Amino acid sequence: MTPTSARHWLIWDGACDLCAWSIAWVRKHDRYAAFQAVPFQSLPPELQAQVDPDSFSRGAHVITADGRVLRAGRAALFILEQLGYRWVARILSLPPFVWLVELGYAIVARNRRRLSRWLRLGETHCPR
């Protein structure tokens, strides 16, 4: 990846400690500031129209610089690719791996509050 002025929007659940921990990881590895991370609770109105509001609570979304909307596992794979883990993302994007990524993402997303408690992720571990 090379430096670019185009940024992708990374939309996440600001009330989720596991999500906040994940966003902190993305920010740490985002050398070229490719992502503008924003909780869906604070999403600018012009972006709200691009995504079904009911889907925000079910998974992270990426609105790419060219306007594509990616959700859940596919958004995670896009993030990995943009952060320099291209070969991992490309392999995991192939069937049957992509199906497993989506299934794994759905399981984690459905249980994210429980996982946050089990992993003891709280305000001290999850900079927002």
mmCIF file of N, CA and C in Angstrom:
data_model
loop_
_atom_site.group_PDB
_atom_site.id
_atom_site.type_symbol
_atom_site.label_atom_id
_atom_site.label_comp_id
_atom_site.label_asym_id
_atom_site.label_seq_id
_atom_site.Cartn_x
_atom_site.Cartn_y
_atom_site.Cartn_z
ATOM 1 N N MET A 1 0.842 -1.187 0.000
ATOM 2 C CA MET A 1 0.000 0.000 0.000
ATOM 3 C C MET A 1 0.875 1.234 0.000
ATOM 4 N N THR A 2 0.428 2.238 -0.694
ATOM 5 C CA THR A 2 1.167 3.491 -0.748
ATOM 6 C C THR A 2 0.330 4.601 -0.140
ATOM 7 N N PRO A 3 0.985 5.684 0.276
ATOM 8 C CA PRO A 3 0.223 6.792 0.845
ATOM 9 C C PRO A 3 -0.786 7.332 -0.168
ATOM 10 N N THR A 4 -1.945 7.695 0.306
ATOM 11 C CA THR A 4 -2.994 8.197 -0.572
ATOM 12 C C THR A 4 -3.835 9.218 0.175
ATOM 13 N N SER A 5 -4.430 10.122 -0.572
ATOM 14 C CA SER A 5 -5.312 11.094 0.071
ATOM 15 C C SER A 5 -6.720 10.519 0.233
ATOM 16 N N ALA A 6 -7.041 9.477 -0.551
ATOM 17 C CA ALA A 6 -8.350 8.842 -0.433
ATOM 18 C C ALA A 6 -8.404 8.039 0.861
ATOM 19 N N ARG A 7 -9.490 8.208 1.580
ATOM 20 C CA ARG A 7 -9.652 7.479 2.831
ATOM 21 C C ARG A 7 -10.916 6.643 2.771
ATOM 22 N N HIS A 8 -10.862 5.553 3.486
ATOM 23 C CA HIS A 8 -12.005 4.668 3.619
ATOM 24 C C HIS A 8 -12.635 4.920 4.987
ATOM 25 N N TRP A 9 -13.951 4.873 5.048
ATOM 26 C CA TRP A 9 -14.654 5.021 6.315
ATOM 27 C C TRP A 9 -14.799 3.651 6.959
ATOM 28 N N LEU A 10 -14.387 3.539 8.195
ATOM 29 C CA LEU A 10 -14.540 2.313 8.980
ATOM 30 C C LEU A 10 -15.580 2.613 10.055
ATOM 31 N N ILE A 11 -16.725 1.973 9.953
ATOM 32 C CA ILE A 11 -17.860 2.264 10.834
ATOM 33 C C ILE A 11 -18.026 1.096 11.801
ATOM 34 N N TRP A 12 -18.078 1.428 13.084
ATOM 35 C CA TRP A 12 -18.085 0.387 14.118
ATOM 36 C C TRP A 12 -19.044 0.756 15.244
ATOM 37 N N ASP A 13 -19.282 -0.192 16.153
ATOM 38 C CA ASP A 13 -20.190 0.003 17.283
ATOM 39 C C ASP A 13 -19.424 0.642 18.434
ATOM 40 N N GLY A 14 -19.678 1.914 18.672
ATOM 41 C CA GLY A 14 -18.975 2.649 19.715
ATOM 42 C C GLY A 14 -19.299 2.206 21.125
ATOM 43 N N ALA A 15 -20.333 1.391 21.302
ATOM 44 C CA ALA A 15 -20.703 0.893 22.630
ATOM 45 C C ALA A 15 -20.092 -0.472 22.924
ATOM 46 N N CYS A 16 -19.260 -0.975 22.032
ATOM 47 C CA CYS A 16 -18.700 -2.326 22.147
ATOM 48 C C CYS A 16 -17.211 -2.256 22.472
ATOM 49 N N ASP A 17 -16.819 -2.835 23.619
ATOM 50 C CA ASP A 17 -15.407 -2.818 24.010
ATOM 51 C C ASP A 17 -14.534 -3.647 23.074
ATOM 52 N N LEU A 18 -15.029 -4.792 22.612
ATOM 53 C CA LEU A 18 -14.261 -5.609 21.676
ATOM 54 C C LEU A 18 -14.051 -4.848 20.365
ATOM 55 N N CYS A 19 -15.080 -4.128 19.939
ATOM 56 C CA CYS A 19 -14.975 -3.317 18.722
ATOM 57 C C CYS A 19 -13.947 -2.201 18.911
ATOM 58 N N ALA A 20 -13.979 -1.549 20.075
ATOM 59 C CA ALA A 20 -13.019 -0.473 20.366
ATOM 60 C C ALA A 20 -11.598 -1.014 20.373
ATOM 61 N N TRP A 21 -11.408 -2.204 20.943
ATOM 62 C CA TRP A 21 -10.086 -2.835 20.958
ATOM 63 C C TRP A 21 -9.632 -3.108 19.519
ATOM 64 N N SER A 22 -10.548 -3.589 18.681
ATOM 65 C CA SER A 22 -10.223 -3.863 17.277
ATOM 66 C C SER A 22 -9.863 -2.587 16.527
ATOM 67 N N ILE A 23 -10.592 -1.509 16.779
ATOM 68 C CA ILE A 23 -10.307 -0.225 16.130
ATOM 69 C C ILE A 23 -8.941 0.292 16.565
ATOM 70 N N ALA A 24 -8.601 0.114 17.842
ATOM 71 C CA ALA A 24 -7.275 0.526 18.325
ATOM 72 C C ALA A 24 -6.189 -0.246 17.581
ATOM 73 N N TRP A 25 -6.429 -1.536 17.317
ATOM 74 C CA TRP A 25 -5.463 -2.355 16.575
ATOM 75 C C TRP A 25 -5.327 -1.824 15.145
ATOM 76 N N VAL A 26 -6.445 -1.500 14.503
ATOM 77 C CA VAL A 26 -6.403 -0.960 13.138
ATOM 78 C C VAL A 26 -5.625 0.346 13.122
ATOM 79 N N ARG A 27 -5.928 1.243 14.046
ATOM 80 C CA ARG A 27 -5.229 2.538 14.084
ATOM 81 C C ARG A 27 -3.729 2.359 14.276
ATOM 82 N N LYS A 28 -3.349 1.409 15.093
ATOM 83 C CA LYS A 28 -1.922 1.156 15.342
ATOM 84 C C LYS A 28 -1.209 0.689 14.069
ATOM 85 N N HIS A 29 -1.902 -0.070 13.231
ATOM 86 C CA HIS A 29 -1.290 -0.642 12.033
ATOM 87 C C HIS A 29 -1.565 0.149 10.753
ATOM 88 N N ASP A 30 -2.350 1.205 10.849
ATOM 89 C CA ASP A 30 -2.729 2.003 9.678
ATOM 90 C C ASP A 30 -1.671 3.082 9.418
ATOM 91 N N ARG A 31 -0.549 2.664 8.848
ATOM 92 C CA ARG A 31 0.602 3.560 8.646
ATOM 93 C C ARG A 31 0.302 4.753 7.753
ATOM 94 N N TYR A 32 -0.597 4.588 6.804
ATOM 95 C CA TYR A 32 -0.866 5.647 5.836
ATOM 96 C C TYR A 32 -2.201 6.356 6.085
ATOM 97 N N ALA A 33 -2.776 6.141 7.245
ATOM 98 C CA ALA A 33 -4.061 6.768 7.600
ATOM 99 C C ALA A 33 -5.102 6.538 6.505
ATOM 100 N N ALA A 34 -5.208 5.287 6.071
ATOM 101 C CA ALA A 34 -6.160 4.930 5.021
ATOM 102 C C ALA A 34 -7.598 4.913 5.523
ATOM 103 N N PHE A 35 -7.774 4.787 6.841
ATOM 104 C CA PHE A 35 -9.113 4.650 7.406
ATOM 105 C C PHE A 35 -9.474 5.815 8.307
ATOM 106 N N GLN A 36 -10.702 6.258 8.159
ATOM 107 C CA GLN A 36 -11.311 7.207 9.087
ATOM 108 C C GLN A 36 -12.321 6.388 9.882
ATOM 109 N N ALA A 37 -11.976 6.042 11.122
ATOM 110 C CA ALA A 37 -12.854 5.216 11.953
ATOM 111 C C ALA A 37 -13.835 6.099 12.705
ATOM 112 N N VAL A 38 -15.107 5.712 12.648
ATOM 113 C CA VAL A 38 -16.148 6.479 13.332
ATOM 114 C C VAL A 38 -17.208 5.504 13.857
ATOM 115 N N PRO A 39 -17.624 5.678 15.116
ATOM 116 C CA PRO A 39 -18.717 4.843 15.625
ATOM 117 C C PRO A 39 -20.009 5.146 14.863
ATOM 118 N N PHE A 40 -20.815 4.119 14.627
ATOM 119 C CA PHE A 40 -22.053 4.367 13.880
ATOM 120 C C PHE A 40 -22.976 5.320 14.628
ATOM 121 N N GLN A 41 -22.794 5.429 15.938
ATOM 122 C CA GLN A 41 -23.606 6.354 16.719
ATOM 123 C C GLN A 41 -23.275 7.817 16.395
ATOM 124 N N SER A 42 -22.105 8.072 15.786
ATOM 125 C CA SER A 42 -21.668 9.437 15.443
ATOM 126 C C SER A 42 -21.490 9.625 13.941
ATOM 127 N N LEU A 43 -22.089 8.762 13.163
ATOM 128 C CA LEU A 43 -21.890 8.774 11.715
ATOM 129 C C LEU A 43 -22.474 10.032 11.080
ATOM 130 N N PRO A 44 -21.693 10.704 10.225
ATOM 131 C CA PRO A 44 -22.212 11.884 9.526
ATOM 132 C C PRO A 44 -23.435 11.513 8.670
ATOM 133 N N PRO A 45 -24.413 12.412 8.586
ATOM 134 C CA PRO A 45 -25.656 12.122 7.846
ATOM 135 C C PRO A 45 -25.430 11.684 6.399
ATOM 136 N N GLU A 46 -24.441 12.246 5.733
ATOM 137 C CA GLU A 46 -24.214 11.884 4.323
ATOM 138 C C GLU A 46 -23.796 10.428 4.169
ATOM 139 N N LEU A 47 -23.218 9.836 5.218
ATOM 140 C CA LEU A 47 -22.845 8.424 5.161
ATOM 141 C C LEU A 47 -23.977 7.520 5.635
ATOM 142 N N GLN A 48 -24.840 8.025 6.492
ATOM 143 C CA GLN A 48 -25.956 7.224 7.000
ATOM 144 C C GLN A 48 -26.845 6.726 5.868
ATOM 145 N N ALA A 49 -26.992 7.529 4.830
ATOM 146 C CA ALA A 49 -27.858 7.162 3.709
ATOM 147 C C ALA A 49 -27.299 6.000 2.894
ATOM 148 N N GLN A 50 -26.010 5.717 3.019
ATOM 149 C CA GLN A 50 -25.381 4.674 2.212
ATOM 150 C C GLN A 50 -25.512 3.283 2.813
ATOM 151 N N VAL A 51 -25.915 3.206 4.082
ATOM 152 C CA VAL A 51 -25.946 1.919 4.775
ATOM 153 C C VAL A 51 -27.273 1.773 5.513
ATOM 154 N N ASP A 52 -27.825 0.573 5.484
ATOM 155 C CA ASP A 52 -29.043 0.276 6.239
ATOM 156 C C ASP A 52 -28.748 0.412 7.731
ATOM 157 N N PRO A 53 -29.417 1.320 8.433
ATOM 158 C CA PRO A 53 -29.103 1.559 9.845
ATOM 159 C C PRO A 53 -29.275 0.329 10.732
ATOM 160 N N ASP A 54 -30.164 -0.588 10.358
ATOM 161 C CA ASP A 54 -30.351 -1.800 11.160
ATOM 162 C C ASP A 54 -29.152 -2.734 11.088
ATOM 163 N N SER A 55 -28.336 -2.605 10.057
ATOM 164 C CA SER A 55 -27.190 -3.509 9.901
ATOM 165 C C SER A 55 -25.975 -3.080 10.725
ATOM 166 N N PHE A 56 -25.965 -1.840 11.217
ATOM 167 C CA PHE A 56 -24.804 -1.361 11.973
ATOM 168 C C PHE A 56 -24.523 -2.204 13.209
ATOM 169 N N SER A 57 -25.561 -2.615 13.887
ATOM 170 C CA SER A 57 -25.353 -3.353 15.130
ATOM 171 C C SER A 57 -24.910 -4.791 14.892
ATOM 172 N N ARG A 58 -24.955 -5.252 13.648
ATOM 173 C CA ARG A 58 -24.576 -6.635 13.345
ATOM 174 C C ARG A 58 -23.152 -6.791 12.840
ATOM 175 N N GLY A 59 -22.457 -5.680 12.604
ATOM 176 C CA GLY A 59 -21.087 -5.821 12.140
ATOM 177 C C GLY A 59 -20.493 -4.514 11.682
ATOM 178 N N ALA A 60 -19.179 -4.496 11.654
ATOM 179 C CA ALA A 60 -18.460 -3.323 11.166
ATOM 180 C C ALA A 60 -18.721 -3.164 9.671
ATOM 181 N N HIS A 61 -18.636 -1.938 9.214
ATOM 182 C CA HIS A 61 -18.805 -1.619 7.802
ATOM 183 C C HIS A 61 -17.601 -0.809 7.339
ATOM 184 N N VAL A 62 -17.277 -0.961 6.079
ATOM 185 C CA VAL A 62 -16.303 -0.091 5.435
ATOM 186 C C VAL A 62 -16.985 0.509 4.216
ATOM 187 N N ILE A 63 -16.915 1.818 4.114
ATOM 188 C CA ILE A 63 -17.305 2.491 2.876
ATOM 189 C C ILE A 63 -15.991 2.897 2.232
ATOM 190 N N THR A 64 -15.680 2.266 1.107
ATOM 191 C CA THR A 64 -14.393 2.489 0.466
ATOM 192 C C THR A 64 -14.346 3.875 -0.163
ATOM 193 N N ALA A 65 -13.153 4.311 -0.477
ATOM 194 C CA ALA A 65 -12.964 5.629 -1.093
ATOM 195 C C ALA A 65 -13.732 5.744 -2.407
ATOM 196 N N ASP A 66 -13.957 4.601 -3.093
ATOM 197 C CA ASP A 66 -14.717 4.637 -4.346
ATOM 198 C C ASP A 66 -16.212 4.373 -4.144
ATOM 199 N N GLY A 67 -16.675 4.305 -2.873
ATOM 200 C CA GLY A 67 -18.098 4.226 -2.582
ATOM 201 C C GLY A 67 -18.680 2.847 -2.347
ATOM 202 N N ARG A 68 -17.879 1.793 -2.461
ATOM 203 C CA ARG A 68 -18.399 0.451 -2.179
ATOM 204 C C ARG A 68 -18.664 0.306 -0.683
ATOM 205 N N VAL A 69 -19.690 -0.462 -0.331
ATOM 206 C CA VAL A 69 -20.010 -0.728 1.070
ATOM 207 C C VAL A 69 -19.728 -2.202 1.346
ATOM 208 N N LEU A 70 -18.844 -2.446 2.304
ATOM 209 C CA LEU A 70 -18.485 -3.806 2.710
ATOM 210 C C LEU A 70 -18.897 -3.989 4.158
ATOM 211 N N ARG A 71 -19.350 -5.195 4.506
ATOM 212 C CA ARG A 71 -19.823 -5.432 5.860
ATOM 213 C C ARG A 71 -19.238 -6.726 6.415
ATOM 214 N N ALA A 72 -19.054 -6.751 7.709
ATOM 215 C CA ALA A 72 -18.697 -7.949 8.463
ATOM 216 C C ALA A 72 -17.364 -8.539 7.977
ATOM 217 N N GLY A 73 -17.359 -9.824 7.632
ATOM 218 C CA GLY A 73 -16.119 -10.506 7.262
ATOM 219 C C GLY A 73 -15.439 -9.909 6.049
ATOM 220 N N ARG A 74 -16.213 -9.514 5.060
ATOM 221 C CA ARG A 74 -15.611 -8.911 3.859
ATOM 222 C C ARG A 74 -14.985 -7.558 4.186
ATOM 223 N N ALA A 75 -15.586 -6.827 5.105
ATOM 224 C CA ALA A 75 -14.974 -5.569 5.556
ATOM 225 C C ALA A 75 -13.663 -5.858 6.274
ATOM 226 N N ALA A 76 -13.653 -6.889 7.112
ATOM 227 C CA ALA A 76 -12.429 -7.256 7.837
ATOM 228 C C ALA A 76 -11.322 -7.658 6.867
ATOM 229 N N LEU A 77 -11.664 -8.400 5.824
ATOM 230 C CA LEU A 77 -10.662 -8.798 4.834
ATOM 231 C C LEU A 77 -10.125 -7.588 4.076
ATOM 232 N N PHE A 78 -11.001 -6.646 3.741
ATOM 233 C CA PHE A 78 -10.567 -5.419 3.076
ATOM 234 C C PHE A 78 -9.603 -4.640 3.973
ATOM 235 N N ILE A 79 -9.925 -4.548 5.253
ATOM 236 C CA ILE A 79 -9.057 -3.843 6.203
ATOM 237 C C ILE A 79 -7.691 -4.508 6.253
ATOM 238 N N LEU A 80 -7.669 -5.831 6.363
ATOM 239 C CA LEU A 80 -6.384 -6.546 6.384
ATOM 240 C C LEU A 80 -5.573 -6.254 5.130
ATOM 241 N N GLU A 81 -6.232 -6.279 3.983
ATOM 242 C CA GLU A 81 -5.533 -6.010 2.723
ATOM 243 C C GLU A 81 -4.937 -4.606 2.716
ATOM 244 N N GLN A 82 -5.702 -3.620 3.146
ATOM 245 C CA GLN A 82 -5.235 -2.234 3.146
ATOM 246 C C GLN A 82 -4.117 -1.994 4.157
ATOM 247 N N LEU A 83 -4.083 -2.798 5.209
ATOM 248 C CA LEU A 83 -3.049 -2.626 6.234
ATOM 249 C C LEU A 83 -1.752 -3.358 5.890
ATOM 250 N N GLY A 84 -1.722 -4.015 4.741
ATOM 251 C CA GLY A 84 -0.488 -4.656 4.312
ATOM 252 C C GLY A 84 -0.473 -6.168 4.449
ATOM 253 N N TYR A 85 -1.595 -6.750 4.839
ATOM 254 C CA TYR A 85 -1.692 -8.206 4.958
ATOM 255 C C TYR A 85 -2.396 -8.768 3.724
ATOM 256 N N ARG A 86 -1.946 -8.310 2.568
ATOM 257 C CA ARG A 86 -2.606 -8.610 1.294
ATOM 258 C C ARG A 86 -2.689 -10.108 1.013
ATOM 259 N N TRP A 87 -1.598 -10.828 1.204
ATOM 260 C CA TRP A 87 -1.616 -12.254 0.851
ATOM 261 C C TRP A 87 -2.570 -13.029 1.751
ATOM 262 N N VAL A 88 -2.640 -12.672 3.024
ATOM 263 C CA VAL A 88 -3.575 -13.333 3.943
ATOM 264 C C VAL A 88 -5.010 -13.031 3.512
ATOM 265 N N ALA A 89 -5.288 -11.767 3.226
ATOM 266 C CA ALA A 89 -6.638 -11.364 2.827
ATOM 267 C C ALA A 89 -7.053 -12.035 1.522
ATOM 268 N N ARG A 90 -6.143 -12.146 0.594
ATOM 269 C CA ARG A 90 -6.485 -12.753 -0.701
ATOM 270 C C ARG A 90 -6.796 -14.234 -0.556
ATOM 271 N N ILE A 91 -6.004 -14.933 0.245
ATOM 272 C CA ILE A 91 -6.270 -16.360 0.464
ATOM 273 C C ILE A 91 -7.609 -16.543 1.173
ATOM 274 N N LEU A 92 -7.840 -15.739 2.215
ATOM 275 C CA LEU A 92 -9.083 -15.868 2.979
ATOM 276 C C LEU A 92 -10.308 -15.398 2.200
ATOM 277 N N SER A 93 -10.101 -14.695 1.097
ATOM 278 C CA SER A 93 -11.215 -14.237 0.259
ATOM 279 C C SER A 93 -11.709 -15.313 -0.701
ATOM 280 N N LEU A 94 -10.971 -16.409 -0.790
ATOM 281 C CA LEU A 94 -11.345 -17.491 -1.697
ATOM 282 C C LEU A 94 -12.291 -18.474 -1.010
ATOM 283 N N PRO A 95 -13.246 -19.031 -1.790
ATOM 284 C CA PRO A 95 -14.073 -20.098 -1.222
ATOM 285 C C PRO A 95 -13.189 -21.318 -0.944
ATOM 286 N N PRO A 96 -13.367 -22.044 0.077
ATOM 287 C CA PRO A 96 -14.389 -21.962 1.117
ATOM 288 C C PRO A 96 -13.964 -21.076 2.293
ATOM 289 N N PHE A 97 -12.744 -20.512 2.229
ATOM 290 C CA PHE A 97 -12.242 -19.732 3.369
ATOM 291 C C PHE A 97 -13.110 -18.516 3.672
ATOM 292 N N VAL A 98 -13.591 -17.830 2.632
ATOM 293 C CA VAL A 98 -14.401 -16.631 2.847
ATOM 294 C C VAL A 98 -15.690 -16.973 3.593
ATOM 295 N N TRP A 99 -16.226 -18.160 3.350
ATOM 296 C CA TRP A 99 -17.436 -18.578 4.069
ATOM 297 C C TRP A 99 -17.128 -18.770 5.552
ATOM 298 N N LEU A 100 -15.948 -19.321 5.826
ATOM 299 C CA LEU A 100 -15.542 -19.508 7.225
ATOM 300 C C LEU A 100 -15.273 -18.169 7.902
ATOM 301 N N VAL A 101 -14.697 -17.226 7.148
ATOM 302 C CA VAL A 101 -14.475 -15.877 7.694
ATOM 303 C C VAL A 101 -15.814 -15.250 8.056
ATOM 304 N N GLU A 102 -16.787 -15.329 7.160
ATOM 305 C CA GLU A 102 -18.112 -14.755 7.429
ATOM 306 C C GLU A 102 -18.789 -15.442 8.614
ATOM 307 N N LEU A 103 -18.690 -16.761 8.685
ATOM 308 C CA LEU A 103 -19.281 -17.493 9.804
ATOM 309 C C LEU A 103 -18.605 -17.110 11.117
ATOM 310 N N GLY A 104 -17.270 -17.090 11.112
ATOM 311 C CA GLY A 104 -16.530 -16.700 12.315
ATOM 312 C C GLY A 104 -16.863 -15.288 12.743
ATOM 313 N N TYR A 105 -16.952 -14.380 11.779
ATOM 314 C CA TYR A 105 -17.297 -12.993 12.101
ATOM 315 C C TYR A 105 -18.689 -12.933 12.726
ATOM 316 N N ALA A 106 -19.643 -13.653 12.155
ATOM 317 C CA ALA A 106 -21.018 -13.636 12.675
ATOM 318 C C ALA A 106 -21.074 -14.160 14.106
ATOM 319 N N ILE A 107 -20.328 -15.206 14.390
ATOM 320 C CA ILE A 107 -20.312 -15.770 15.747
ATOM 321 C C ILE A 107 -19.713 -14.773 16.730
ATOM 322 N N VAL A 108 -18.585 -14.172 16.359
ATOM 323 C CA VAL A 108 -17.947 -13.185 17.243
ATOM 324 C C VAL A 108 -18.855 -11.969 17.421
ATOM 325 N N ALA A 109 -19.441 -11.472 16.335
ATOM 326 C CA ALA A 109 -20.300 -10.285 16.421
ATOM 327 C C ALA A 109 -21.508 -10.540 17.319
ATOM 328 N N ARG A 110 -22.087 -11.718 17.187
ATOM 329 C CA ARG A 110 -23.258 -12.050 17.993
ATOM 330 C C ARG A 110 -22.919 -12.137 19.480
ATOM 331 N N ASN A 111 -21.677 -12.474 19.790
ATOM 332 C CA ASN A 111 -21.257 -12.680 21.179
ATOM 333 C C ASN A 111 -20.247 -11.645 21.656
ATOM 334 N N ARG A 112 -20.156 -10.497 20.993
ATOM 335 C CA ARG A 112 -19.094 -9.538 21.277
ATOM 336 C C ARG A 112 -19.153 -8.967 22.689
ATOM 337 N N ARG A 113 -20.321 -8.773 23.237
ATOM 338 C CA ARG A 113 -20.399 -8.243 24.604
ATOM 339 C C ARG A 113 -19.915 -9.281 25.612
ATOM 340 N N ARG A 114 -20.316 -10.519 25.411
ATOM 341 C CA ARG A 114 -19.849 -11.606 26.275
ATOM 342 C C ARG A 114 -18.328 -11.769 26.145
ATOM 343 N N LEU A 115 -17.821 -11.742 24.917
ATOM 344 C CA LEU A 115 -16.374 -11.859 24.707
ATOM 345 C C LEU A 115 -15.627 -10.702 25.362
ATOM 346 N N SER A 116 -16.184 -9.507 25.301
ATOM 347 C CA SER A 116 -15.555 -8.344 25.948
ATOM 348 C C SER A 116 -15.408 -8.578 27.441
ATOM 349 N N ARG A 117 -16.453 -9.133 28.055
ATOM 350 C CA ARG A 117 -16.379 -9.425 29.498
ATOM 351 C C ARG A 117 -15.362 -10.517 29.785
ATOM 352 N N TRP A 118 -15.393 -11.602 29.005
ATOM 353 C CA TRP A 118 -14.468 -12.714 29.224
ATOM 354 C C TRP A 118 -13.016 -12.280 29.059
ATOM 355 N N LEU A 119 -12.770 -11.430 28.078
ATOM 356 C CA LEU A 119 -11.406 -10.949 27.821
ATOM 357 C C LEU A 119 -11.041 -9.761 28.705
ATOM 358 N N ARG A 120 -12.001 -9.330 29.524
ATOM 359 C CA ARG A 120 -11.813 -8.208 30.443
ATOM 360 C C ARG A 120 -11.403 -6.928 29.711
ATOM 361 N N LEU A 121 -12.041 -6.720 28.586
ATOM 362 C CA LEU A 121 -11.802 -5.500 27.827
ATOM 363 C C LEU A 121 -12.714 -4.427 28.386
ATOM 364 N N GLY A 122 -12.137 -3.355 28.808
ATOM 365 C CA GLY A 122 -12.914 -2.256 29.361
ATOM 366 C C GLY A 122 -12.301 -0.950 28.926
ATOM 367 N N GLU A 123 -12.684 0.083 29.567
ATOM 368 C CA GLU A 123 -12.193 1.417 29.213
ATOM 369 C C GLU A 123 -10.672 1.500 29.235
ATOM 370 N N THR A 124 -10.012 0.798 30.145
ATOM 371 C CA THR A 124 -8.554 0.899 30.225
ATOM 372 C C THR A 124 -7.871 0.181 29.072
ATOM 373 N N HIS A 125 -8.524 -0.831 28.499
ATOM 374 C CA HIS A 125 -7.924 -1.590 27.407
ATOM 375 C C HIS A 125 -8.399 -1.133 26.035
ATOM 376 N N CYS A 126 -9.426 -0.319 26.004
ATOM 377 C CA CYS A 126 -10.068 0.035 24.742
ATOM 378 C C CYS A 126 -10.102 1.536 24.531
ATOM 379 N N PRO A 127 -9.003 2.119 24.117
ATOM 380 C CA PRO A 127 -9.036 3.558 23.855
ATOM 381 C C PRO A 127 -10.001 3.856 22.720
ATOM 382 N N ARG A 128 -10.801 4.862 22.909
ATOM 383 C CA ARG A 128 -11.790 5.197 21.871
ATOM 384 C C ARG A 128 -11.344 6.402 21.099
#
